[in-house]
Short mmCIF file of C-alpha atoms and ligand atoms in Angstrom, two decimals:
data_model
loop_
_atom_site.label_atom_id
_atom_site.label_comp_id
_atom_site.label_asym_id
_atom_site.label_seq_id
_atom_site.Cartn_x
_atom_site.Cartn_y
_atom_site.Cartn_z
CA MET A 128 -6.84 5.69 1.73
CA HIS A 129 -9.99 5.64 -0.20
CA ARG A 130 -12.65 8.06 0.88
CA ARG A 131 -13.10 11.04 3.06
CA ARG A 132 -16.77 11.21 3.82
CA PHE A 133 -16.22 11.42 7.56
CA LEU A 134 -14.09 14.48 7.01
CA THR A 135 -16.05 16.26 4.34
CA SER A 136 -19.40 15.67 5.95
CA MET A 137 -18.14 17.07 9.24
CA GLY A 138 -16.59 20.10 7.64
CA LEU A 139 -13.46 19.23 9.60
CA GLY A 140 -11.03 18.51 6.84
CA LEU A 141 -10.00 19.28 3.28
CA THR A 142 -8.95 22.76 4.23
CA GLY A 143 -5.54 24.32 3.78
CA VAL A 144 -2.82 22.74 1.72
CA ALA A 145 0.32 23.30 3.69
CA ALA A 146 2.15 20.88 1.46
CA LEU A 147 1.75 22.96 -1.67
CA GLY A 148 5.20 24.41 -1.40
CA ALA A 149 6.59 20.92 -1.38
CA LEU A 150 4.43 19.89 -4.29
CA SER A 151 6.34 22.12 -6.63
CA ALA A 152 9.27 19.81 -5.93
CA CYS A 153 7.85 17.54 -8.61
CA ASP A 154 8.91 20.10 -11.19
CA ASN A 155 12.17 18.35 -11.65
CA ASN A 156 12.61 18.81 -15.35
CA GLU A 157 11.91 21.37 -17.96
CA ASP A 158 8.34 20.18 -18.47
CA GLY A 159 7.73 20.36 -14.76
CA ASP A 160 5.90 17.05 -14.89
CA GLY A 161 8.14 14.90 -12.76
CA ALA A 162 8.95 12.66 -15.71
CA ALA A 163 12.32 13.67 -17.07
CA GLY A 164 11.48 13.13 -20.67
CA GLU A 165 12.16 9.74 -22.21
CA SER A 166 15.83 9.75 -21.29
CA THR A 167 17.60 6.60 -20.32
CA PRO A 168 20.19 7.36 -17.68
CA SER A 169 23.05 7.07 -20.14
CA ALA A 170 26.17 8.71 -18.76
CA PRO A 171 27.28 7.41 -15.37
CA SER A 172 28.07 10.13 -12.86
CA GLY A 173 31.75 11.03 -12.68
CA SER A 174 32.41 9.34 -9.37
CA SER A 175 31.16 5.95 -10.46
CA SER A 176 33.65 3.29 -11.42
CA PRO A 177 32.74 0.62 -14.02
CA GLY A 178 30.27 -1.90 -12.59
CA ARG A 179 29.37 0.52 -9.89
CA SER A 180 26.30 2.77 -9.84
CA GLY A 181 26.10 6.39 -8.83
CA VAL A 182 22.90 5.69 -6.97
CA ILE A 183 21.24 2.41 -6.03
CA VAL A 184 17.53 2.69 -5.34
CA VAL A 185 16.05 -0.13 -3.27
CA GLY A 186 12.45 -0.69 -4.38
CA ALA A 187 10.70 0.23 -7.63
CA GLY A 188 7.45 1.53 -6.15
CA ILE A 189 6.36 5.08 -6.87
CA SER A 190 8.86 6.61 -4.40
CA GLY A 191 11.81 4.69 -5.85
CA LEU A 192 10.74 5.42 -9.41
CA ALA A 193 10.31 9.12 -8.61
CA ALA A 194 13.78 9.28 -7.05
CA ALA A 195 15.37 7.38 -9.92
CA ARG A 196 13.59 9.45 -12.57
CA TYR A 197 14.65 12.70 -10.94
CA LEU A 198 18.28 11.59 -10.62
CA ALA A 199 18.38 10.24 -14.16
CA GLY A 200 17.11 13.64 -15.32
CA LYS A 201 20.14 15.15 -13.56
CA GLY A 202 22.49 12.85 -15.45
CA LYS A 203 23.10 10.42 -12.60
CA ASP A 204 23.68 6.74 -13.17
CA VAL A 205 20.88 4.98 -11.29
CA LEU A 206 20.11 1.32 -10.69
CA LEU A 207 16.81 0.18 -9.19
CA LEU A 208 16.74 -3.14 -7.31
CA GLU A 209 13.28 -4.64 -6.92
CA ALA A 210 12.31 -7.87 -5.15
CA ARG A 211 9.15 -8.53 -7.12
CA ASN A 212 8.86 -9.55 -10.76
CA ARG A 213 7.16 -6.25 -11.52
CA ILE A 214 7.51 -2.55 -10.78
CA GLY A 215 4.93 -0.45 -8.91
CA GLY A 216 4.96 -1.98 -5.42
CA ARG A 217 1.72 -0.98 -3.74
CA ILE A 218 0.52 0.36 -7.10
CA TRP A 219 -0.50 -2.87 -8.81
CA THR A 220 -2.89 -3.08 -11.72
CA SER A 221 -4.09 -6.61 -12.40
CA GLU A 222 -4.75 -7.55 -16.03
CA GLN A 223 -6.28 -10.91 -15.06
CA TRP A 224 -9.65 -9.89 -16.53
CA ALA A 225 -9.09 -9.11 -20.21
CA GLY A 226 -10.12 -5.55 -20.91
CA VAL A 227 -11.01 -4.88 -17.27
CA PRO A 228 -7.88 -3.73 -15.45
CA VAL A 229 -8.34 -3.60 -11.68
CA ASP A 230 -6.14 -1.90 -9.13
CA LEU A 231 -5.22 -4.20 -6.26
CA GLY A 232 -3.23 -1.49 -4.48
CA ALA A 233 -3.85 2.25 -4.78
CA SER A 234 -6.85 3.36 -6.81
CA TRP A 235 -7.33 7.08 -6.25
CA ILE A 236 -5.59 10.39 -6.59
CA HIS A 237 -6.78 12.00 -3.37
CA GLY A 238 -7.27 15.66 -4.19
CA THR A 239 -6.39 16.54 -7.75
CA ASP A 240 -5.51 20.21 -7.17
CA LYS A 241 -1.80 20.88 -7.60
CA ASN A 242 -1.17 17.20 -7.00
CA PRO A 243 1.97 15.91 -8.78
CA ILE A 244 0.16 12.67 -9.64
CA THR A 245 -2.49 14.65 -11.55
CA ASP A 246 0.29 16.17 -13.66
CA LEU A 247 1.74 12.73 -14.34
CA ALA A 248 -1.70 11.36 -15.22
CA ASN A 249 -2.20 14.15 -17.73
CA LYS A 250 1.22 13.54 -19.18
CA ALA A 251 0.41 9.80 -19.48
CA GLY A 252 -2.93 10.60 -21.11
CA ALA A 253 -4.64 8.48 -18.43
CA ARG A 254 -8.43 8.75 -18.29
CA MET A 255 -9.66 9.75 -14.84
CA VAL A 256 -13.10 9.22 -13.33
CA THR A 257 -14.34 11.14 -10.31
CA THR A 258 -15.97 9.33 -7.42
CA ASP A 259 -17.97 11.27 -4.88
CA SER A 260 -18.04 10.24 -1.25
CA GLU A 261 -21.48 11.86 -0.97
CA SER A 262 -22.83 9.52 -3.64
CA ALA A 263 -23.59 6.67 -1.25
CA THR A 264 -26.46 4.35 -0.36
CA ASP A 265 -26.52 3.35 3.30
CA TYR A 266 -27.93 -0.01 4.39
CA LEU A 267 -28.79 -1.16 7.91
CA ALA A 268 -27.87 -4.48 9.51
CA ASN A 269 -31.24 -5.99 8.52
CA GLY A 270 -30.46 -5.20 4.89
CA HIS A 271 -32.97 -2.38 4.57
CA GLN A 272 -31.90 0.86 3.00
CA ALA A 273 -31.64 3.58 5.64
CA ASP A 274 -34.77 5.77 5.66
CA ASP A 275 -34.64 9.46 6.50
CA ALA A 276 -34.70 8.88 10.25
CA ALA A 277 -31.93 6.27 10.07
CA GLU A 278 -29.92 8.54 7.78
CA GLN A 279 -30.19 11.35 10.30
CA ALA A 280 -29.05 9.02 13.07
CA ILE A 281 -26.05 7.90 10.97
CA GLN A 282 -25.08 11.50 10.35
CA ARG A 283 -25.64 12.47 13.99
CA TRP A 284 -23.31 9.76 15.30
CA ARG A 285 -20.77 10.45 12.60
CA LYS A 286 -20.70 14.07 13.64
CA ALA A 287 -20.58 13.22 17.36
CA THR A 288 -17.64 10.88 16.72
CA ALA A 289 -15.72 13.50 14.74
CA GLN A 290 -16.53 16.12 17.34
CA ALA A 291 -15.29 13.92 20.19
CA LEU A 292 -11.97 13.46 18.42
CA ALA A 293 -11.62 17.14 17.49
CA THR A 294 -12.38 18.21 21.07
CA ASN A 295 -9.80 15.78 22.40
CA GLN A 296 -7.19 17.23 20.05
CA ASP A 297 -8.09 20.83 20.96
CA LYS A 298 -8.33 20.37 24.70
CA ASN A 299 -5.64 17.84 25.40
CA GLU A 300 -3.13 20.17 26.99
CA ASP A 301 -0.86 17.55 28.53
CA GLN A 302 -0.74 15.77 25.15
CA LYS A 303 -1.44 12.45 26.82
CA ASP A 304 -2.33 10.14 23.99
CA THR A 305 -4.78 7.27 23.85
CA SER A 306 -6.66 5.41 21.14
CA VAL A 307 -9.33 6.83 18.84
CA ARG A 308 -11.81 4.28 20.17
CA SER A 309 -11.25 5.06 23.82
CA VAL A 310 -11.63 8.82 23.28
CA VAL A 311 -14.88 8.34 21.38
CA GLU A 312 -16.31 5.80 23.81
CA ARG A 313 -15.56 8.02 26.78
CA ALA A 314 -16.92 11.18 25.18
CA LEU A 315 -20.14 9.48 24.06
CA ASN A 316 -20.64 7.66 27.35
CA TRP A 317 -20.58 4.29 25.64
CA PRO A 318 -22.13 2.11 28.40
CA THR A 319 -25.30 4.21 28.30
CA LEU A 320 -25.84 3.84 24.54
CA SER A 321 -28.39 1.43 23.07
CA ASN A 322 -27.04 -1.37 20.88
CA ASP A 323 -28.45 0.41 17.80
CA ASP A 324 -26.58 3.57 18.67
CA LYS A 325 -23.42 1.60 19.44
CA SER A 326 -23.68 0.08 15.95
CA LEU A 327 -23.88 3.54 14.41
CA VAL A 328 -20.92 4.85 16.42
CA SER A 329 -18.99 1.75 15.35
CA PHE A 330 -20.00 2.40 11.75
CA ALA A 331 -18.57 5.92 12.11
CA LEU A 332 -15.38 4.58 13.73
CA ASN A 333 -14.87 2.13 10.88
CA ASP A 334 -14.59 5.08 8.49
CA TYR A 335 -11.33 6.01 10.22
CA GLU A 336 -10.04 2.50 9.79
CA HIS A 337 -10.75 2.56 6.07
CA GLU A 338 -9.07 5.93 5.74
CA TYR A 339 -5.97 5.21 7.83
CA ALA A 340 -5.87 1.38 7.78
CA GLY A 341 -5.00 1.13 11.48
CA SER A 342 -7.32 -0.30 14.11
CA VAL A 343 -9.16 2.38 16.12
CA ASN A 344 -7.93 0.43 19.16
CA ASP A 345 -4.34 1.36 18.22
CA MET A 346 -4.75 4.60 16.30
CA SER A 347 -3.46 7.73 18.04
CA ALA A 348 -6.34 10.02 19.00
CA LEU A 349 -3.95 12.97 19.01
CA TYR A 350 -2.23 12.42 15.68
CA PHE A 351 -4.33 10.06 13.55
CA ASP A 352 -5.11 12.86 11.07
CA SER A 353 -1.84 14.80 11.24
CA ASP A 354 -1.55 14.58 7.46
CA LYS A 355 -2.46 17.59 5.27
CA LYS A 356 -5.24 17.01 2.78
CA ILE A 357 -5.06 18.26 -0.79
CA ASN A 358 -8.05 20.05 -2.27
CA GLY A 359 -9.87 18.82 -5.33
CA LYS A 360 -11.66 15.73 -6.50
CA ASP A 361 -10.92 12.10 -5.82
CA VAL A 362 -10.32 10.39 -9.14
CA LEU A 363 -9.42 6.87 -10.17
CA PHE A 364 -8.11 5.33 -13.37
CA PRO A 365 -10.37 3.01 -15.41
CA GLY A 366 -7.22 2.01 -17.31
CA GLY A 367 -5.26 1.34 -14.11
CA TYR A 368 -2.76 3.18 -11.89
CA HIS A 369 0.09 1.40 -13.66
CA GLN A 370 -0.07 4.13 -16.29
CA ILE A 371 1.65 6.42 -13.78
CA THR A 372 4.40 4.02 -12.75
CA ASP A 373 4.97 2.91 -16.36
CA LEU A 374 5.50 6.53 -17.37
CA LEU A 375 8.02 7.12 -14.59
CA ALA A 376 9.88 3.88 -15.29
CA LYS A 377 10.46 4.52 -18.99
CA GLY A 378 14.15 4.17 -19.78
CA LEU A 379 15.24 3.44 -16.21
CA THR A 380 17.37 0.42 -15.35
CA VAL A 381 15.38 -1.85 -13.05
CA ARG A 382 16.58 -5.25 -11.90
CA THR A 383 13.46 -7.11 -10.84
CA GLU A 384 13.54 -10.32 -8.78
CA HIS A 385 16.49 -8.97 -6.81
CA VAL A 386 15.66 -9.32 -3.12
CA VAL A 387 17.78 -6.95 -1.06
CA GLN A 388 19.11 -8.63 2.08
CA GLN A 389 21.69 -6.26 3.48
CA ILE A 390 22.79 -2.64 3.07
CA ASP A 391 26.31 -1.64 4.15
CA TRP A 392 28.10 1.68 3.93
CA ASP A 393 31.32 3.38 4.89
CA SER A 394 33.26 6.41 3.75
CA GLY A 395 34.07 4.70 0.44
CA GLY A 396 30.55 3.95 -0.71
CA VAL A 397 27.58 1.63 -0.28
CA THR A 398 27.15 -2.09 -0.89
CA VAL A 399 23.69 -3.52 -1.41
CA THR A 400 23.59 -7.29 -1.14
CA THR A 401 20.78 -9.17 -2.87
CA ASP A 402 19.94 -12.84 -3.36
CA LYS A 403 21.57 -12.47 -6.78
CA GLY A 404 24.81 -10.79 -5.71
CA ALA A 405 26.14 -7.50 -4.38
CA PHE A 406 26.01 -4.06 -5.99
CA GLN A 407 28.26 -1.12 -5.23
CA GLY A 408 27.36 2.54 -5.43
CA ASP A 409 28.02 6.02 -4.14
CA HIS A 410 24.57 6.46 -2.59
CA VAL A 411 21.59 4.29 -1.74
CA VAL A 412 17.95 5.37 -1.54
CA VAL A 413 16.04 2.95 0.69
CA THR A 414 12.31 2.88 -0.09
CA LEU A 415 11.45 -0.29 1.83
CA PRO A 416 7.89 -0.15 3.21
CA LEU A 417 7.58 0.43 6.96
CA GLY A 418 6.27 -3.12 7.39
CA VAL A 419 9.41 -4.53 5.76
CA LEU A 420 11.65 -2.35 7.93
CA GLN A 421 9.73 -3.56 11.01
CA SER A 422 10.19 -7.20 10.02
CA GLY A 423 13.97 -6.89 10.19
CA THR A 424 14.39 -8.99 7.04
CA VAL A 425 16.78 -6.43 5.56
CA LYS A 426 19.92 -5.87 7.64
CA PHE A 427 21.70 -2.55 7.86
CA GLY A 428 25.39 -3.33 8.29
CA PRO A 429 26.52 -0.56 10.61
CA GLY A 430 23.05 -0.45 12.20
CA LEU A 431 20.45 2.29 12.16
CA PRO A 432 20.49 5.31 14.51
CA ALA A 433 18.43 4.86 17.68
CA ASP A 434 15.80 7.47 16.75
CA LYS A 435 15.22 5.85 13.38
CA GLN A 436 14.86 2.46 15.05
CA ALA A 437 12.37 3.97 17.52
CA ALA A 438 10.34 5.46 14.66
CA ILE A 439 10.28 2.10 12.87
CA GLY A 440 9.11 0.40 16.03
CA LYS A 441 6.47 2.91 17.06
CA LEU A 442 4.71 3.97 13.84
CA GLY A 443 1.94 1.62 12.77
CA MET A 444 1.57 -0.38 9.56
CA GLY A 445 -2.11 -0.78 8.73
CA VAL A 446 -4.11 -3.06 6.51
CA LEU A 447 -6.67 -2.34 3.81
CA ASN A 448 -7.66 -5.30 1.68
CA LYS A 449 -9.75 -5.46 -1.46
CA CYS A 450 -12.13 -8.08 -2.78
CA TYR A 451 -13.31 -7.57 -6.35
CA LEU A 452 -16.39 -9.56 -7.35
CA ARG A 453 -17.37 -9.79 -11.02
CA PHE A 454 -21.05 -10.49 -11.73
CA PRO A 455 -23.01 -11.34 -14.89
CA LYS A 456 -25.19 -8.25 -14.36
CA VAL A 457 -25.66 -5.26 -12.10
CA PHE A 458 -28.19 -5.75 -9.27
CA TRP A 459 -27.14 -3.01 -6.87
CA ALA A 460 -27.88 0.67 -6.26
CA ASP A 461 -26.68 3.31 -8.70
CA THR A 462 -24.44 5.29 -6.35
CA ASP A 463 -20.65 5.38 -6.20
CA TRP A 464 -20.60 3.85 -2.72
CA LEU A 465 -22.64 1.17 -0.96
CA MET A 466 -22.31 1.41 2.81
CA CYS A 467 -23.47 -1.34 5.17
CA VAL A 468 -23.97 -0.92 8.93
CA PRO A 469 -23.26 -4.37 10.41
CA ASN A 470 -24.51 -5.74 13.70
CA LEU A 471 -22.26 -4.85 16.63
CA ASP A 472 -20.73 -8.33 16.73
CA LYS A 473 -19.75 -7.98 13.06
CA TYR A 474 -17.79 -4.76 13.57
CA GLY A 475 -15.68 -3.78 10.57
CA GLN A 476 -16.97 -6.52 8.27
CA TRP A 477 -17.85 -5.65 4.67
CA GLU A 478 -18.98 -2.13 5.54
CA GLN A 479 -17.76 -0.30 2.43
CA TRP A 480 -18.16 -1.09 -1.25
CA ILE A 481 -17.45 0.80 -4.45
CA ASN A 482 -19.69 0.38 -7.45
CA GLY A 483 -17.59 -0.61 -10.46
CA ASN A 484 -20.52 -0.02 -12.74
CA ARG A 485 -20.32 3.71 -12.12
CA ALA A 486 -16.56 3.94 -11.74
CA VAL A 487 -15.46 1.80 -14.69
CA GLY A 488 -18.68 0.73 -16.43
CA GLN A 489 -18.42 -2.94 -15.41
CA PRO A 490 -20.68 -5.23 -13.35
CA VAL A 491 -18.03 -5.37 -10.65
CA LEU A 492 -18.26 -4.64 -6.92
CA LEU A 493 -15.22 -3.89 -4.82
CA GLY A 494 -15.53 -4.63 -1.10
CA PHE A 495 -12.96 -3.25 1.35
CA ASN A 496 -11.92 -4.59 4.73
CA ALA A 497 -9.50 -2.63 6.89
CA ALA A 498 -7.55 -2.97 10.11
CA ASP A 499 -8.27 -5.97 12.39
CA PHE A 500 -10.90 -7.65 10.22
CA GLY A 501 -8.87 -6.91 7.09
CA ARG A 502 -5.96 -8.72 8.73
CA THR A 503 -8.08 -11.60 10.05
CA ILE A 504 -9.47 -12.62 6.68
CA GLU A 505 -6.00 -12.95 5.20
CA GLY A 506 -5.99 -16.32 6.97
CA TRP A 507 -9.22 -17.36 5.27
CA SER A 508 -9.48 -19.26 1.99
CA ASP A 509 -10.67 -17.40 -1.10
CA ALA A 510 -13.95 -19.33 -0.92
CA GLN A 511 -14.53 -18.21 2.67
CA ILE A 512 -13.82 -14.58 1.79
CA VAL A 513 -16.19 -14.64 -1.19
CA ALA A 514 -18.85 -16.34 0.94
CA GLY A 515 -18.47 -13.61 3.56
CA ALA A 516 -18.87 -10.90 0.95
CA MET A 517 -21.88 -12.62 -0.57
CA GLY A 518 -23.47 -12.98 2.88
CA THR A 519 -23.58 -9.20 3.22
CA LEU A 520 -24.81 -8.66 -0.34
CA LYS A 521 -27.56 -11.28 0.09
CA THR A 522 -28.76 -9.63 3.29
CA ILE A 523 -29.28 -6.47 1.27
CA TYR A 524 -30.30 -7.63 -2.19
CA GLY A 525 -31.85 -11.03 -1.41
CA GLY A 526 -30.88 -14.66 -1.82
CA ASN A 527 -31.53 -14.69 -5.56
CA ILE A 528 -28.66 -12.46 -6.61
CA PRO A 529 -26.27 -14.19 -9.02
CA GLN A 530 -23.05 -15.77 -7.81
CA PRO A 531 -19.92 -13.90 -8.94
CA THR A 532 -18.35 -15.30 -12.09
CA ASP A 533 -14.89 -14.42 -10.76
CA PHE A 534 -13.08 -12.60 -7.97
CA GLN A 535 -9.72 -11.03 -7.12
CA ILE A 536 -8.59 -10.80 -3.49
CA THR A 537 -5.64 -9.04 -1.86
CA ARG A 538 -3.66 -10.03 1.22
CA TRP A 539 -1.34 -7.09 1.78
CA ALA A 540 -0.27 -7.95 5.34
CA SER A 541 0.97 -11.37 4.23
CA ASP A 542 2.88 -9.88 1.30
CA PRO A 543 6.58 -10.19 2.26
CA TYR A 544 7.49 -7.07 0.26
CA ALA A 545 4.84 -4.82 1.77
CA ARG A 546 3.78 -6.38 5.12
CA GLY A 547 0.76 -4.14 5.26
CA SER A 548 -1.02 -1.57 3.13
CA TYR A 549 0.17 1.80 4.43
CA SER A 550 1.41 3.42 7.61
CA PHE A 551 -0.67 5.12 10.30
CA ASN A 552 -0.01 7.07 13.47
CA LYS A 553 -0.19 4.59 16.29
CA VAL A 554 -0.59 5.43 19.99
CA GLY A 555 2.96 6.09 21.19
CA SER A 556 4.15 7.56 17.89
CA THR A 557 4.44 11.24 16.97
CA PRO A 558 4.46 12.98 13.58
CA ALA A 559 8.12 13.92 14.20
CA MET A 560 8.99 10.22 13.99
CA ARG A 561 8.29 10.37 10.27
CA ASP A 562 11.07 12.96 9.95
CA GLN A 563 13.37 10.59 11.84
CA LEU A 564 12.40 7.81 9.45
CA ALA A 565 13.17 10.14 6.53
CA ALA A 566 16.50 11.42 7.85
CA ARG A 567 19.56 10.53 5.81
CA ILE A 568 22.53 8.78 7.41
CA GLY A 569 25.66 10.71 6.55
CA ASP A 570 26.02 11.57 2.89
CA ARG A 571 25.36 8.15 1.45
CA VAL A 572 22.21 6.55 2.85
CA HIS A 573 18.86 8.14 2.06
CA PHE A 574 15.30 7.11 2.90
CA ALA A 575 12.02 7.53 1.03
CA GLY A 576 8.60 5.88 0.92
CA GLU A 577 5.13 6.89 2.01
CA ALA A 578 5.84 6.37 5.72
CA THR A 579 8.65 8.95 5.63
CA GLN A 580 6.37 11.73 4.44
CA ARG A 581 5.06 13.59 7.47
CA ASP A 582 2.36 15.61 5.67
CA SER A 583 1.09 13.05 3.20
CA PHE A 584 1.88 9.56 4.47
CA ALA A 585 -0.25 6.66 3.22
CA THR A 586 -0.72 8.16 -0.23
CA VAL A 587 0.73 7.85 -3.69
CA HIS A 588 1.51 11.56 -3.89
CA GLY A 589 3.24 11.42 -0.50
CA ALA A 590 5.39 8.51 -1.62
CA TYR A 591 6.18 10.32 -4.86
CA LEU A 592 7.22 13.48 -3.02
CA SER A 593 9.39 11.49 -0.63
CA GLY A 594 11.31 10.09 -3.59
CA ILE A 595 11.88 13.58 -4.96
CA ARG A 596 13.09 14.73 -1.53
CA ALA A 597 15.60 11.90 -1.25
CA ALA A 598 16.80 12.55 -4.80
CA GLU A 599 17.28 16.23 -4.03
CA GLU A 600 19.43 15.29 -1.05
CA ILE A 601 21.75 13.55 -3.49
CA ALA A 602 21.57 15.88 -6.48
CA GLY A 603 21.63 19.04 -4.39
C1 FAD B 16 -4.99 -1.67 -0.92
C2 FAD B 16 -4.33 -0.30 -0.99
C3 FAD B 16 -5.08 0.79 -1.37
C4 FAD B 16 -4.50 2.04 -1.45
N1 FAD B 16 -5.24 3.08 -1.93
C5 FAD B 16 -4.64 4.26 -2.16
C6 FAD B 16 -5.32 5.26 -2.90
O1 FAD B 16 -6.45 5.05 -3.37
N2 FAD B 16 -4.69 6.45 -3.08
C7 FAD B 16 -3.43 6.70 -2.59
O2 FAD B 16 -2.93 7.81 -2.76
N3 FAD B 16 -2.75 5.73 -1.93
C8 FAD B 16 -3.31 4.52 -1.73
N4 FAD B 16 -2.61 3.52 -1.15
C9 FAD B 16 -1.25 3.80 -0.63
C10 FAD B 16 -0.21 3.84 -1.76
O3 FAD B 16 -0.38 2.71 -2.59
C11 FAD B 16 1.18 3.84 -1.15
O4 FAD B 16 1.31 4.91 -0.23
C12 FAD B 16 2.30 3.98 -2.19
O5 FAD B 16 2.05 3.24 -3.36
C13 FAD B 16 3.60 3.55 -1.53
O6 FAD B 16 4.68 3.72 -2.43
P1 FAD B 16 6.15 3.45 -1.90
O7 FAD B 16 7.07 3.68 -3.02
O8 FAD B 16 6.38 4.20 -0.64
O9 FAD B 16 6.16 1.91 -1.46
P2 FAD B 16 6.00 0.58 -2.38
O10 FAD B 16 5.07 0.85 -3.51
O11 FAD B 16 5.65 -0.48 -1.44
O12 FAD B 16 7.47 0.41 -2.96
C14 FAD B 16 8.48 -0.25 -2.23
C15 FAD B 16 9.09 -1.31 -3.14
O13 FAD B 16 10.11 -2.00 -2.41
C16 FAD B 16 10.07 -3.35 -2.82
N5 FAD B 16 10.73 -4.18 -1.82
C17 FAD B 16 10.27 -4.56 -0.61
N6 FAD B 16 11.19 -5.33 0.01
C18 FAD B 16 12.26 -5.43 -0.83
C19 FAD B 16 13.52 -6.08 -0.76
N7 FAD B 16 13.89 -6.78 0.32
N8 FAD B 16 14.36 -5.97 -1.81
C20 FAD B 16 14.03 -5.25 -2.92
N9 FAD B 16 12.84 -4.61 -3.02
C21 FAD B 16 11.97 -4.71 -2.00
C22 FAD B 16 8.59 -3.64 -2.95
O14 FAD B 16 8.34 -4.78 -3.73
C23 FAD B 16 8.08 -2.36 -3.59
O15 FAD B 16 8.07 -2.44 -4.99
C24 FAD B 16 -3.14 2.23 -1.09
C25 FAD B 16 -2.39 1.13 -0.71
C26 FAD B 16 -2.97 -0.13 -0.67
C27 FAD B 16 -2.13 -1.32 -0.31
#
């Protein structure tokens, strides 16, 4: 999730906020800020025996931290088990460049109005910088900046693409689903288009891949945008997103480098088995990413209900990867975004860049690659990825631009504790499947994580709210 130009420019999104009722769920303590003071969960809940936790939370990403923080605020004894050597999960601020923190996972709060993450950011005193999807310079495949005529053509095809999808959603009475690409190609009579126009339609399609991380070949034309947008600005954190997860984690008991392998339950309680031993509790909150659930690497002793298994199998786990390039000086346009229309045979390659000079005052460019191409380059060496990025930049700014002095590259699909970047609605899935993913099993086994949040999947605030929901199931 990183920009919404295709929605804002079409006037098709950013409207009502159906989730606002749910957002107040973050008011879980007296301050109403989602962070239950500085309290360490001191007193174990009555039902817990020594060496046994009231609640075991699997995963210390934002959803697990939100659940644990909420429950600790209610006096519950909570233990977080985390496979990595750090908290945050898909919120991951790298400190590799001294004084220049960079976010390798989530960067933005999408829509600051009545967003629980905005409240947490204020509480943390985190500086926020607005980026504007309309502040963009568009470049054509030959490297030239789009002139007025080209700009109009870009906008025309963007609008036609959005319109084709909206019409399909409005008129599709039998609810027969197919992919975003096939709907658009059919509506725009693809075979009759010139190669230039096909490039511009593809450029428009790639926006959806960057937003939802799935391939447009797999993304459900009926449900791809079934999430509810939140009004307000898109802001990022020059000091890093970790400020939010650090605030939530204060005083909580987190056992890092504990890889959960199996989760068992019966009427007496839950047992969570890790590579470092087993832990007993009264309840478990499972926040494993959809990609991890799909991989089957964590076993569920008594098995999962059939509808939950179907949801795991049918929802999609997408990919959005980042490549930060650090340069000795700025040589690029002074807009928030640099957008590059590639040739047709280079679909999805290095199309979207954010200007770190505007966002964080550094000579840094951040290139994004989503979906199929984002997945493909995970198999490339760092040098190949940097060379690919530089190829696009040289086409635009000339062969004399400086080489980057350093880079940072993500490979989220290959990450065994994420197995992708965030979930999307794949052909064959329905929004109701997210409710099935979220559904508790009996009174002991609870589920959270971005993929379980029907109205705000794929976001930090959605993941946060899912953690609060699961915690409320336990705390009542
Ligand atoms: C590149 C990228 C860019 C993004 N950009 C944005 C953005 O700008 N704005 C936005 O709102 N959202 C964005 N997102 C999405 C957002 O980061 C996620 O929706 C959110 O952080 C997910 O939180 P979570 O708690 O559901 O999952 P996670 O953060 O993945 O937490 C799950 C935790 O479980 C742990 N775990 C996994 N397996 C095991 C195991 N076997 N045992 C123990 N622990 C395990 C993981 O290590 C992880 O810490 C982005 C994501 C990515 C990857």
